[in-house]
Short mmCIF file of C-alpha atoms in Angstrom, two decimals:
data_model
loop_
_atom_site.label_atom_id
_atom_site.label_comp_id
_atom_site.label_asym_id
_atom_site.label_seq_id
_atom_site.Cartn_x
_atom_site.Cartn_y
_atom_site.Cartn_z
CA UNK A 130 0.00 0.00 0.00
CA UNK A 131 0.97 3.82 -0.18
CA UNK A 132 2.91 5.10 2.65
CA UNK A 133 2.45 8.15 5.02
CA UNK A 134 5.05 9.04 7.34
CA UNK A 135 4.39 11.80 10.22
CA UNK A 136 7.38 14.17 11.87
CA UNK A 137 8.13 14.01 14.68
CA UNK A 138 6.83 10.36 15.96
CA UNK A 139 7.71 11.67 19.71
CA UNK A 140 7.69 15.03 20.51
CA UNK A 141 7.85 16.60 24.60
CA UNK A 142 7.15 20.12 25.32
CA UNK A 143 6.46 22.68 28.07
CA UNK A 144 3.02 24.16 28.98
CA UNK A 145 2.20 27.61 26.61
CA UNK A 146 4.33 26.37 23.38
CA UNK A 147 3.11 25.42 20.05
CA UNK A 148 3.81 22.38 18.53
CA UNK A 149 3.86 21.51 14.45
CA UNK A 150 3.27 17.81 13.27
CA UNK A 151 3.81 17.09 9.67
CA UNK A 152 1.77 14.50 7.39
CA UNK A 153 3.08 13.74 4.13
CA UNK A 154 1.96 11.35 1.11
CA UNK A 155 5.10 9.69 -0.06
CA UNK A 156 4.19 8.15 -3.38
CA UNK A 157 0.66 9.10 -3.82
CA UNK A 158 -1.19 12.73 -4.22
CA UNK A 159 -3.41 12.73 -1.13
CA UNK A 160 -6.72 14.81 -2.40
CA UNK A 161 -7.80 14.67 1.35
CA UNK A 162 -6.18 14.10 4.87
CA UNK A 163 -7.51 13.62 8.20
CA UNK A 164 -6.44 14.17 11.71
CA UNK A 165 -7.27 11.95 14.37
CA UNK A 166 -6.29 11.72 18.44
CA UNK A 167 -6.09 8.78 20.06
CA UNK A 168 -6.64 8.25 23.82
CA UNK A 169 -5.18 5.13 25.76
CA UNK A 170 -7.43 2.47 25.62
CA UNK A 171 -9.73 4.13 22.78
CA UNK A 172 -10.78 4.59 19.61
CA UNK A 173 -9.62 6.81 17.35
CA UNK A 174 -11.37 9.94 17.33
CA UNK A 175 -11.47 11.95 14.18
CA UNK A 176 -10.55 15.89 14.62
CA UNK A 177 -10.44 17.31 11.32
CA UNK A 178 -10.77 16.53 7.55
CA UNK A 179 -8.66 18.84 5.29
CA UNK A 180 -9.16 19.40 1.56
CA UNK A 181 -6.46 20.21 -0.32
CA UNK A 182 -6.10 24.00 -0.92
CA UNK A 183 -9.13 24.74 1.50
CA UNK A 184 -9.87 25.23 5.59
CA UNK A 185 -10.21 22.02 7.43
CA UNK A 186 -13.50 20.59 8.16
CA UNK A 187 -13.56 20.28 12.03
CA UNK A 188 -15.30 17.72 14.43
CA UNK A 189 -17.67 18.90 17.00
CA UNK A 190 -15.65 19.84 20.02
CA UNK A 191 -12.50 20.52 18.29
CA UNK A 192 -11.46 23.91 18.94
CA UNK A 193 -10.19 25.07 15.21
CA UNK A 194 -7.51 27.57 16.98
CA UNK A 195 -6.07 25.41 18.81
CA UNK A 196 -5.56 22.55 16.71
CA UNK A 197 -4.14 24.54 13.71
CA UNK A 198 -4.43 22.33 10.23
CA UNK A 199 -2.97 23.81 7.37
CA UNK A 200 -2.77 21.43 3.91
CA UNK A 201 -1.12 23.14 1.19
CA UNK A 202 -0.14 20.71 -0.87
CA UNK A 203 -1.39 17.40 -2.33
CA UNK A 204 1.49 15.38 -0.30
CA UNK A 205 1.55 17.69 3.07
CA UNK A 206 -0.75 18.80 5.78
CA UNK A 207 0.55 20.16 9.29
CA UNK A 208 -1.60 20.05 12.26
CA UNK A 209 -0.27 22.99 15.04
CA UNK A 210 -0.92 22.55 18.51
CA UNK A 211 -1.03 26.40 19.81
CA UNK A 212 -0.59 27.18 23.43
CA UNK A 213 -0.22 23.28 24.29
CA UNK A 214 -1.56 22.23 27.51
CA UNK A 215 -0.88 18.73 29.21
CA UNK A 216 -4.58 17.80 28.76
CA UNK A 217 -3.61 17.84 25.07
CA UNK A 218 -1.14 14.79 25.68
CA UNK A 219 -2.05 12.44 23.10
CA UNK A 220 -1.35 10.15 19.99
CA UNK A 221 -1.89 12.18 17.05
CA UNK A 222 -2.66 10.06 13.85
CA UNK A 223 -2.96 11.76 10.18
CA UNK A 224 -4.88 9.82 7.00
CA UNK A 225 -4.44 10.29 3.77
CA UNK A 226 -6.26 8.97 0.63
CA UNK A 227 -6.23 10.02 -2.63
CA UNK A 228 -9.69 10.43 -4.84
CA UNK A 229 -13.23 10.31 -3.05
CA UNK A 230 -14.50 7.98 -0.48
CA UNK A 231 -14.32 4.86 -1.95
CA UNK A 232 -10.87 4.88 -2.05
CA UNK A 233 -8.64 3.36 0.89
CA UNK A 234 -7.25 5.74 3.75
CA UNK A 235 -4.18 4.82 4.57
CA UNK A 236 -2.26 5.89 8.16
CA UNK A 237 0.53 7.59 9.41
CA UNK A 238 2.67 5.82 12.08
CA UNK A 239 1.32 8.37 14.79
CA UNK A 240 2.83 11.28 16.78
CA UNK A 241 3.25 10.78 20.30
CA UNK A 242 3.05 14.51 22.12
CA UNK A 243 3.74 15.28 25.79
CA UNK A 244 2.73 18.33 27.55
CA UNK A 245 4.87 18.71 30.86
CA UNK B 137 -24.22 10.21 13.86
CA UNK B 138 -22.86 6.97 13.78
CA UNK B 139 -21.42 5.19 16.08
CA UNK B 140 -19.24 1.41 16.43
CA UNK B 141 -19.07 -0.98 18.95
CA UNK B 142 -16.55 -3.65 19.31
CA UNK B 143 -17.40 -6.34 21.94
CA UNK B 144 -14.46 -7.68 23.47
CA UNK B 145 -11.13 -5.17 24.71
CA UNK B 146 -8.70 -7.93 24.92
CA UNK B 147 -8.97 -11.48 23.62
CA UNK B 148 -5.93 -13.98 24.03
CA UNK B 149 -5.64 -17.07 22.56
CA UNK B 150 -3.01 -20.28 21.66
CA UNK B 151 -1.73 -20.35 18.58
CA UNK B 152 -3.75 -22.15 16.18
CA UNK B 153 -7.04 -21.62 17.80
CA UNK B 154 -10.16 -19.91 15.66
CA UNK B 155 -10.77 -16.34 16.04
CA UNK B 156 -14.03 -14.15 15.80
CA UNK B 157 -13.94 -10.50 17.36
CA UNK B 158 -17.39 -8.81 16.86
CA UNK B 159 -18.00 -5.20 15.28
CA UNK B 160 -21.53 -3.82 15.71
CA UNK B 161 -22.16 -0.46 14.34
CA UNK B 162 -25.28 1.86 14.29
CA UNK B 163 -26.53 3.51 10.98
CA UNK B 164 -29.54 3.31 8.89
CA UNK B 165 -28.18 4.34 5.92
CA UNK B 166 -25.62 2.63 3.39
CA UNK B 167 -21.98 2.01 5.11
CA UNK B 168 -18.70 0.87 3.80
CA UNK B 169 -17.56 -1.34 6.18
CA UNK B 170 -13.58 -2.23 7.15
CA UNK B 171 -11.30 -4.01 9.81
CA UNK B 172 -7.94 -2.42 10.53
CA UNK B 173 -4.90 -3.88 12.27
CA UNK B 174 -2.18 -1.84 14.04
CA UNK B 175 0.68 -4.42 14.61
CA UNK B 176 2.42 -3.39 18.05
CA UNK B 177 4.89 0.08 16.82
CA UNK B 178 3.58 -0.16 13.66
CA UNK B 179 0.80 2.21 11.79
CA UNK B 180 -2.48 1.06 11.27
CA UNK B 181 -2.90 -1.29 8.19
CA UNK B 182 -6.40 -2.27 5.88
CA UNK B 183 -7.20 -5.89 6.40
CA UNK B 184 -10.38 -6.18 4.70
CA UNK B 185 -13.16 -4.06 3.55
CA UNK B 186 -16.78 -4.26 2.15
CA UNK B 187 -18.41 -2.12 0.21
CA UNK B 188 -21.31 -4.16 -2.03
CA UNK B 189 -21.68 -7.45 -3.36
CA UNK B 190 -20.67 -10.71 -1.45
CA UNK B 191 -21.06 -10.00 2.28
CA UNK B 192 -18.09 -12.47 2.50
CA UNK B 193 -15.19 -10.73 2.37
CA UNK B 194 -11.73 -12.37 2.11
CA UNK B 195 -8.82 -9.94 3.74
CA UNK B 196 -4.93 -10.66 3.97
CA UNK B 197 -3.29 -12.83 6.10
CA UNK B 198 -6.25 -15.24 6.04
CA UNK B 199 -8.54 -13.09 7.68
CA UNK B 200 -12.39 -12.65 6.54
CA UNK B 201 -15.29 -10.91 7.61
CA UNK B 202 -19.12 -11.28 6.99
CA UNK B 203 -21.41 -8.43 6.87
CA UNK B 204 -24.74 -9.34 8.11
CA UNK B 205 -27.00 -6.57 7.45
CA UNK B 206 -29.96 -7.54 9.37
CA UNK B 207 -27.77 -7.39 12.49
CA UNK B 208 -25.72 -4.62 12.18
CA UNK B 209 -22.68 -6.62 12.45
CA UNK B 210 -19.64 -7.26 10.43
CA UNK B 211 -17.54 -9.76 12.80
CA UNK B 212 -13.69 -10.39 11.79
CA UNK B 213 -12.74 -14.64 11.64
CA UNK B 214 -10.11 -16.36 11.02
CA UNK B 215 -9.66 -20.24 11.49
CA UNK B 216 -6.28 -20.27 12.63
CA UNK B 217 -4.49 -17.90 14.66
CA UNK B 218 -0.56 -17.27 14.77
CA UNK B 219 1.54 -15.83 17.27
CA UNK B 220 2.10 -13.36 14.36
CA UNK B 221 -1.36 -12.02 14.55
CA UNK B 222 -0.79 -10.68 17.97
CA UNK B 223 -1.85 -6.96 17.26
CA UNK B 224 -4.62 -4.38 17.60
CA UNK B 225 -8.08 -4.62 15.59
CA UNK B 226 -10.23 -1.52 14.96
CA UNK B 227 -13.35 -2.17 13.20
CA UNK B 228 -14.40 1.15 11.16
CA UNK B 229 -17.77 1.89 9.48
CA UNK B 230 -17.32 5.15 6.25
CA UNK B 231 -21.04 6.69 6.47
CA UNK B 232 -22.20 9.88 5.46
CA UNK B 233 -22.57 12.02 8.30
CA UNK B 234 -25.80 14.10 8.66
CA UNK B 235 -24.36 17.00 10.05
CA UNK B 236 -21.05 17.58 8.21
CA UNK B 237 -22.66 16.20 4.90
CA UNK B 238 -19.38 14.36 4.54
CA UNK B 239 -18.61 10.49 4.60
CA UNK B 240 -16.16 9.91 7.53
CA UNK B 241 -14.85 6.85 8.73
CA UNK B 242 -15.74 5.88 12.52
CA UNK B 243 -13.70 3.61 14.37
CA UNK B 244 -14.57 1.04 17.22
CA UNK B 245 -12.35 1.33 20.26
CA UNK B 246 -10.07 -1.57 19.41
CA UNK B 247 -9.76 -5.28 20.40
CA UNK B 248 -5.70 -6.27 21.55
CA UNK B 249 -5.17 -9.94 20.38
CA UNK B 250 -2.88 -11.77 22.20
CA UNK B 251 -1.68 -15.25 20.64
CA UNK B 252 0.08 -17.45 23.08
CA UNK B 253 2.69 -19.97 21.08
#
């Protein structure tokens, strides 16, 4: 299957800073990519769908300026946590999939983020 | 909205035992239907999915799923287990949500597999 790799897979930071997580489409042109956060011992929750070239479609109860999603190219989206909190300690998980929703999503290896 | 419900959060078995996890989900409306396994530090791969036709559906690795309308249910089997199959399953359901307007894909909270050798 087509690969999608996520920077960084760990990343630690202190209470107030922003954080950047990258999602890219190695050998595919990823029309669409979506976010999702995944709590211990749960399911994946989806946070945001992006369109290439357009604002992110966001989940209910997703604040949109905190969680930052930016996807300006058919191979890259970045999700921005602003102003991270520890409550936002998470796995972060981008999708991509190329074409409409009949085609497969396939998943990023994850981004584990810690808020100290 | 939709929603997914798999039955059993950890199942462990020996090796060469049969395997069924259950997936329920709720909808009315038409779903695309998939099983998804996250090996342990590994991303989340497509095992199977179902979309129309034959509600049997043959995945990799031996695995297969039948969608049973009538029940809501579209249960993951496989005859014979390996040690190798220890991993994460997420059952998924792609509807069209009625407040976004937008298919998304909805995932069950996971069953760990453990295969003893």
């Amino acid at each position: 299957g087509a690969v999608v790799s996520q920077h960084p897979s760990r990343v630690i930071c202190k209470s107030g800073t922003s954080v950047k997580i990258e999602c890219r489409s190695l050998d595919f042109q990823a029309t669409t990519m979506f976010w999702y956060r995944q709590f211990p011992k749960k399911s994946l929750m989806l946070m945001a769908t992006s369109n290439e070239g357009s604002k992110a479609t966001y989940e209910q109860g997703v604040e949109k300026d905190k969680f930052l999603i930016n996807h300006a190219s058919l191979t890259l989206s970045t999700l921005t946590v602003t102003s991270a909190h520890p409550e936002d300690s998470s796995f972060y998980i981008c999708s991509a999939r190329a074409g409409g929703r009949y085609n497969e999503q396939f998943f990023g290896p994850g981004t584990r983020l810690t808020v100290l | 909205a939709q929603s997914v419900s798999q039955h059993n959060h950890h199942v462990i078995l020996s090796e060469a035992a049969s395997l069924e996890l259950g997936c329920n989900y709720s909808y009315g409306g038409t779903v695309n239907l998939f099983w998804y396994v996250q090996y342990p530090g590994q991303h989340l791969q497509l095992l199977l999915k179902y979309f129309s036709g034959d509600p049997l559906v043959k995945g990799i690795k031996g695995f297969e799923a039948e969608f049973i309308k009538s029940k809501f249910s579209f249960n993951l089997r496989k005859p014979s287990v390996q040690w190798s199959d220890t991993a994460e399953y997420f059952c998924a359901v792609n509807a069209r949500d009625s407040g976004a307007g937008s298919y998304q894909l909805t995932f069950g909270k996971g069953t760990k597999l453990s295969v003893i050798p």
